[in-house]
Amino acid sequence: MEILGVGPSELIFIVIIALIILGPKDMQKAGKTIGKFLRNIVTSDGWKMFQQTSRELRTLPNRLMREANDEMNQIGNEIGKDINNSTGMGIKRPGGGLNIPARSQPIIPTPAATENKIAPQTPANTKAIESDSKKDE
């Protein structure tokens, strides 16, 4: 176990040196002085603010991920509502999420539909198509 990068054997060595230099009576006074100083630091407003800030910094990544997830769910729900409102029908997925519009049958393009997409039918085109089909017969 290390306290401020100092292991148990180093701590014992520091205490022995302090006891030799200060003596037993001065060691008591030094201990009381250090204790009062540490208590004043721990009970100060600055220390409480430091603790609160460090706690917020440790929980910041989790909080940001949670907020982003909430925003994504909200956007997904809004998109799902817009899709349902525009189509008038939809399939609800369990657990929320996006609503996907329902289709009863797949759309299969017909030849007439593809012709209309390529070139719109006009009376001139209709006559040309009829004359071409008569020539083939």
PDB file of C-alpha atoms in Angstrom:
ATOM      1  CA  MET A   1       0.000   0.000   0.000  1.00  0.00           C
ATOM      2  CA  GLU A   2       1.417   3.364  -1.011  1.00  0.00           C
ATOM      3  CA  ILE A   3       0.439   6.771   0.302  1.00  0.00           C
ATOM      4  CA  LEU A   4       1.566   9.629  -1.954  1.00  0.00           C
ATOM      5  CA  GLY A   5       4.132   7.348  -3.578  1.00  0.00           C
ATOM      6  CA  VAL A   6       5.654   6.376  -0.217  1.00  0.00           C
ATOM      7  CA  GLY A   7       5.632   2.685   0.721  1.00  0.00           C
ATOM      8  CA  PRO A   8       5.397   1.259   4.261  1.00  0.00           C
ATOM      9  CA  SER A   9       9.160   0.750   4.701  1.00  0.00           C
ATOM     10  CA  GLU A  10       9.892   4.322   3.529  1.00  0.00           C
ATOM     11  CA  LEU A  11       7.228   5.704   5.907  1.00  0.00           C
ATOM     12  CA  ILE A  12       8.792   3.883   8.869  1.00  0.00           C
ATOM     13  CA  PHE A  13      12.195   5.263   7.879  1.00  0.00           C
ATOM     14  CA  ILE A  14      10.797   8.852   7.737  1.00  0.00           C
ATOM     15  CA  VAL A  15       9.170   8.470  11.183  1.00  0.00           C
ATOM     16  CA  ILE A  16      12.433   7.177  12.700  1.00  0.00           C
ATOM     17  CA  ILE A  17      14.436  10.088  11.210  1.00  0.00           C
ATOM     18  CA  ALA A  18      11.813  12.610  12.465  1.00  0.00           C
ATOM     19  CA  LEU A  19      11.905  11.039  15.948  1.00  0.00           C
ATOM     20  CA  ILE A  20      15.692  11.287  16.059  1.00  0.00           C
ATOM     21  CA  ILE A  21      15.771  14.901  14.826  1.00  0.00           C
ATOM     22  CA  LEU A  22      12.780  16.319  16.757  1.00  0.00           C
ATOM     23  CA  GLY A  23      12.788  14.158  19.832  1.00  0.00           C
ATOM     24  CA  PRO A  24       9.691  12.695  21.501  1.00  0.00           C
ATOM     25  CA  LYS A  25       8.242  15.973  22.856  1.00  0.00           C
ATOM     26  CA  ASP A  26       8.702  18.019  19.678  1.00  0.00           C
ATOM     27  CA  MET A  27       7.368  15.080  17.662  1.00  0.00           C
ATOM     28  CA  GLN A  28       4.067  15.405  19.572  1.00  0.00           C
ATOM     29  CA  LYS A  29       3.843  19.125  18.820  1.00  0.00           C
ATOM     30  CA  ALA A  30       4.691  18.539  15.144  1.00  0.00           C
ATOM     31  CA  GLY A  31       2.001  15.813  14.928  1.00  0.00           C
ATOM     32  CA  LYS A  32      -0.645  18.123  16.421  1.00  0.00           C
ATOM     33  CA  THR A  33       0.361  20.965  14.094  1.00  0.00           C
ATOM     34  CA  ILE A  34       0.223  18.721  11.026  1.00  0.00           C
ATOM     35  CA  GLY A  35      -3.149  17.299  12.153  1.00  0.00           C
ATOM     36  CA  LYS A  36      -4.697  20.769  12.606  1.00  0.00           C
ATOM     37  CA  PHE A  37      -3.335  21.864   9.219  1.00  0.00           C
ATOM     38  CA  LEU A  38      -4.802  18.801   7.459  1.00  0.00           C
ATOM     39  CA  ARG A  39      -8.161  19.193   9.250  1.00  0.00           C
ATOM     40  CA  ASN A  40      -8.362  22.862   8.164  1.00  0.00           C
ATOM     41  CA  ILE A  41      -7.653  21.860   4.580  1.00  0.00           C
ATOM     42  CA  VAL A  42     -10.235  19.041   4.529  1.00  0.00           C
ATOM     43  CA  THR A  43     -13.013  21.160   6.079  1.00  0.00           C
ATOM     44  CA  SER A  44     -12.367  24.210   3.869  1.00  0.00           C
ATOM     45  CA  ASP A  45     -14.701  25.267   1.048  1.00  0.00           C
ATOM     46  CA  GLY A  46     -11.849  25.037  -1.445  1.00  0.00           C
ATOM     47  CA  TRP A  47     -11.333  21.350  -0.630  1.00  0.00           C
ATOM     48  CA  LYS A  48     -15.059  20.628  -0.993  1.00  0.00           C
ATOM     49  CA  MET A  49     -15.077  22.381  -4.377  1.00  0.00           C
ATOM     50  CA  PHE A  50     -11.992  20.398  -5.400  1.00  0.00           C
ATOM     51  CA  GLN A  51     -13.679  17.118  -4.414  1.00  0.00           C
ATOM     52  CA  GLN A  52     -16.889  18.034  -6.264  1.00  0.00           C
ATOM     53  CA  THR A  53     -14.978  19.021  -9.410  1.00  0.00           C
ATOM     54  CA  SER A  54     -12.927  15.833  -9.398  1.00  0.00           C
ATOM     55  CA  ARG A  55     -16.119  13.766  -8.934  1.00  0.00           C
ATOM     56  CA  GLU A  56     -17.747  15.554 -11.886  1.00  0.00           C
ATOM     57  CA  LEU A  57     -14.690  14.944 -14.057  1.00  0.00           C
ATOM     58  CA  ARG A  58     -14.715  11.232 -13.214  1.00  0.00           C
ATOM     59  CA  THR A  59     -18.413  10.913 -14.125  1.00  0.00           C
ATOM     60  CA  LEU A  60     -18.271  13.220 -17.171  1.00  0.00           C
ATOM     61  CA  PRO A  61     -17.783  10.509 -19.851  1.00  0.00           C
ATOM     62  CA  ASN A  62     -20.705   8.443 -18.519  1.00  0.00           C
ATOM     63  CA  ARG A  63     -22.955  11.497 -18.282  1.00  0.00           C
ATOM     64  CA  LEU A  64     -22.101  12.605 -21.829  1.00  0.00           C
ATOM     65  CA  MET A  65     -22.815   9.125 -23.213  1.00  0.00           C
ATOM     66  CA  ARG A  66     -26.144   8.979 -21.347  1.00  0.00           C
ATOM     67  CA  GLU A  67     -27.199  12.412 -22.659  1.00  0.00           C
ATOM     68  CA  ALA A  68     -26.189  11.518 -26.227  1.00  0.00           C
ATOM     69  CA  ASN A  69     -28.177   8.285 -25.989  1.00  0.00           C
ATOM     70  CA  ASP A  70     -31.239  10.177 -24.742  1.00  0.00           C
ATOM     71  CA  GLU A  71     -30.934  12.674 -27.611  1.00  0.00           C
ATOM     72  CA  MET A  72     -30.580   9.883 -30.185  1.00  0.00           C
ATOM     73  CA  ASN A  73     -33.674   8.130 -28.805  1.00  0.00           C
ATOM     74  CA  GLN A  74     -35.625  11.387 -28.932  1.00  0.00           C
ATOM     75  CA  ILE A  75     -34.564  12.031 -32.544  1.00  0.00           C
ATOM     76  CA  GLY A  76     -35.471   8.435 -33.465  1.00  0.00           C
ATOM     77  CA  ASN A  77     -38.911   8.819 -31.909  1.00  0.00           C
ATOM     78  CA  GLU A  78     -39.491  12.090 -33.775  1.00  0.00           C
ATOM     79  CA  ILE A  79     -38.476  10.485 -37.075  1.00  0.00           C
ATOM     80  CA  GLY A  80     -40.774   7.556 -36.362  1.00  0.00           C
ATOM     81  CA  LYS A  81     -43.683   9.899 -35.655  1.00  0.00           C
ATOM     82  CA  ASP A  82     -42.994  11.812 -38.879  1.00  0.00           C
ATOM     83  CA  ILE A  83     -42.937   8.574 -40.872  1.00  0.00           C
ATOM     84  CA  ASN A  84     -46.192   7.408 -39.291  1.00  0.00           C
ATOM     85  CA  ASN A  85     -47.862  10.756 -39.903  1.00  0.00           C
ATOM     86  CA  SER A  86     -46.806  10.875 -43.559  1.00  0.00           C
ATOM     87  CA  THR A  87     -47.763   7.279 -44.428  1.00  0.00           C
ATOM     88  CA  GLY A  88     -50.700   6.840 -42.118  1.00  0.00           C
ATOM     89  CA  MET A  89     -49.566   3.341 -41.182  1.00  0.00           C
ATOM     90  CA  GLY A  90     -46.514   1.765 -39.674  1.00  0.00           C
ATOM     91  CA  ILE A  91     -45.050  -1.100 -37.750  1.00  0.00           C
ATOM     92  CA  LYS A  92     -44.080  -0.458 -34.139  1.00  0.00           C
ATOM     93  CA  ARG A  93     -40.899  -2.157 -33.097  1.00  0.00           C
ATOM     94  CA  PRO A  94     -40.802  -3.541 -29.553  1.00  0.00           C
ATOM     95  CA  GLY A  95     -38.834  -1.368 -27.158  1.00  0.00           C
ATOM     96  CA  GLY A  96     -39.439   1.828 -29.081  1.00  0.00           C
ATOM     97  CA  GLY A  97     -37.126   3.049 -31.796  1.00  0.00           C
ATOM     98  CA  LEU A  98     -37.951   3.885 -35.349  1.00  0.00           C
ATOM     99  CA  ASN A  99     -41.287   3.014 -36.882  1.00  0.00           C
ATOM    100  CA  ILE A 100     -40.901   1.518 -40.335  1.00  0.00           C
ATOM    101  CA  PRO A 101     -43.779   2.001 -42.804  1.00  0.00           C
ATOM    102  CA  ALA A 102     -45.641  -1.221 -43.533  1.00  0.00           C
ATOM    103  CA  ARG A 103     -46.136  -2.564 -47.079  1.00  0.00           C
ATOM    104  CA  SER A 104     -48.639  -5.285 -47.720  1.00  0.00           C
ATOM    105  CA  GLN A 105     -47.074  -6.353 -51.062  1.00  0.00           C
ATOM    106  CA  PRO A 106     -43.770  -5.632 -52.720  1.00  0.00           C
ATOM    107  CA  ILE A 107     -43.842  -3.170 -55.595  1.00  0.00           C
ATOM    108  CA  ILE A 108     -43.108  -4.937 -58.884  1.00  0.00           C
ATOM    109  CA  PRO A 109     -42.588  -2.608 -61.827  1.00  0.00           C
ATOM    110  CA  THR A 110     -44.739  -3.332 -64.835  1.00  0.00           C
ATOM    111  CA  PRO A 111     -43.581  -2.701 -68.392  1.00  0.00           C
ATOM    112  CA  ALA A 112     -46.078   0.132 -68.760  1.00  0.00           C
ATOM    113  CA  ALA A 113     -44.808   1.755 -65.590  1.00  0.00           C
ATOM    114  CA  THR A 114     -41.204   1.630 -66.806  1.00  0.00           C
ATOM    115  CA  GLU A 115     -42.194   3.116 -70.155  1.00  0.00           C
ATOM    116  CA  ASN A 116     -43.910   6.001 -68.390  1.00  0.00           C
ATOM    117  CA  LYS A 117     -40.829   6.627 -66.312  1.00  0.00           C
ATOM    118  CA  ILE A 118     -38.542   6.747 -69.329  1.00  0.00           C
ATOM    119  CA  ALA A 119     -40.683   8.927 -71.574  1.00  0.00           C
ATOM    120  CA  PRO A 120     -44.138  10.179 -70.746  1.00  0.00           C
ATOM    121  CA  GLN A 121     -46.818   9.002 -73.147  1.00  0.00           C
ATOM    122  CA  THR A 122     -48.130  11.649 -75.452  1.00  0.00           C
ATOM    123  CA  PRO A 123     -50.516  11.238 -78.382  1.00  0.00           C
ATOM    124  CA  ALA A 124     -47.550  11.394 -80.798  1.00  0.00           C
ATOM    125  CA  ASN A 125     -45.667   8.662 -78.917  1.00  0.00           C
ATOM    126  CA  THR A 126     -48.774   6.481 -78.773  1.00  0.00           C
ATOM    127  CA  LYS A 127     -49.286   6.664 -82.544  1.00  0.00           C
ATOM    128  CA  ALA A 128     -45.603   5.870 -83.173  1.00  0.00           C
ATOM    129  CA  ILE A 129     -45.740   2.859 -80.829  1.00  0.00           C
ATOM    130  CA  GLU A 130     -48.950   1.575 -82.485  1.00  0.00           C
ATOM    131  CA  SER A 131     -47.482   1.970 -85.985  1.00  0.00           C
ATOM    132  CA  ASP A 132     -44.278   0.145 -84.960  1.00  0.00           C
ATOM    133  CA  SER A 133     -46.266  -2.737 -83.496  1.00  0.00           C
ATOM    134  CA  LYS A 134     -48.379  -3.031 -86.687  1.00  0.00           C
ATOM    135  CA  LYS A 135     -45.210  -3.148 -88.830  1.00  0.00           C
ATOM    136  CA  ASP A 136     -43.839  -6.026 -86.732  1.00  0.00           C
ATOM    137  CA  GLU A 137     -46.951  -8.106 -87.354  1.00  0.00           C
TER     138      GLU A 137
END
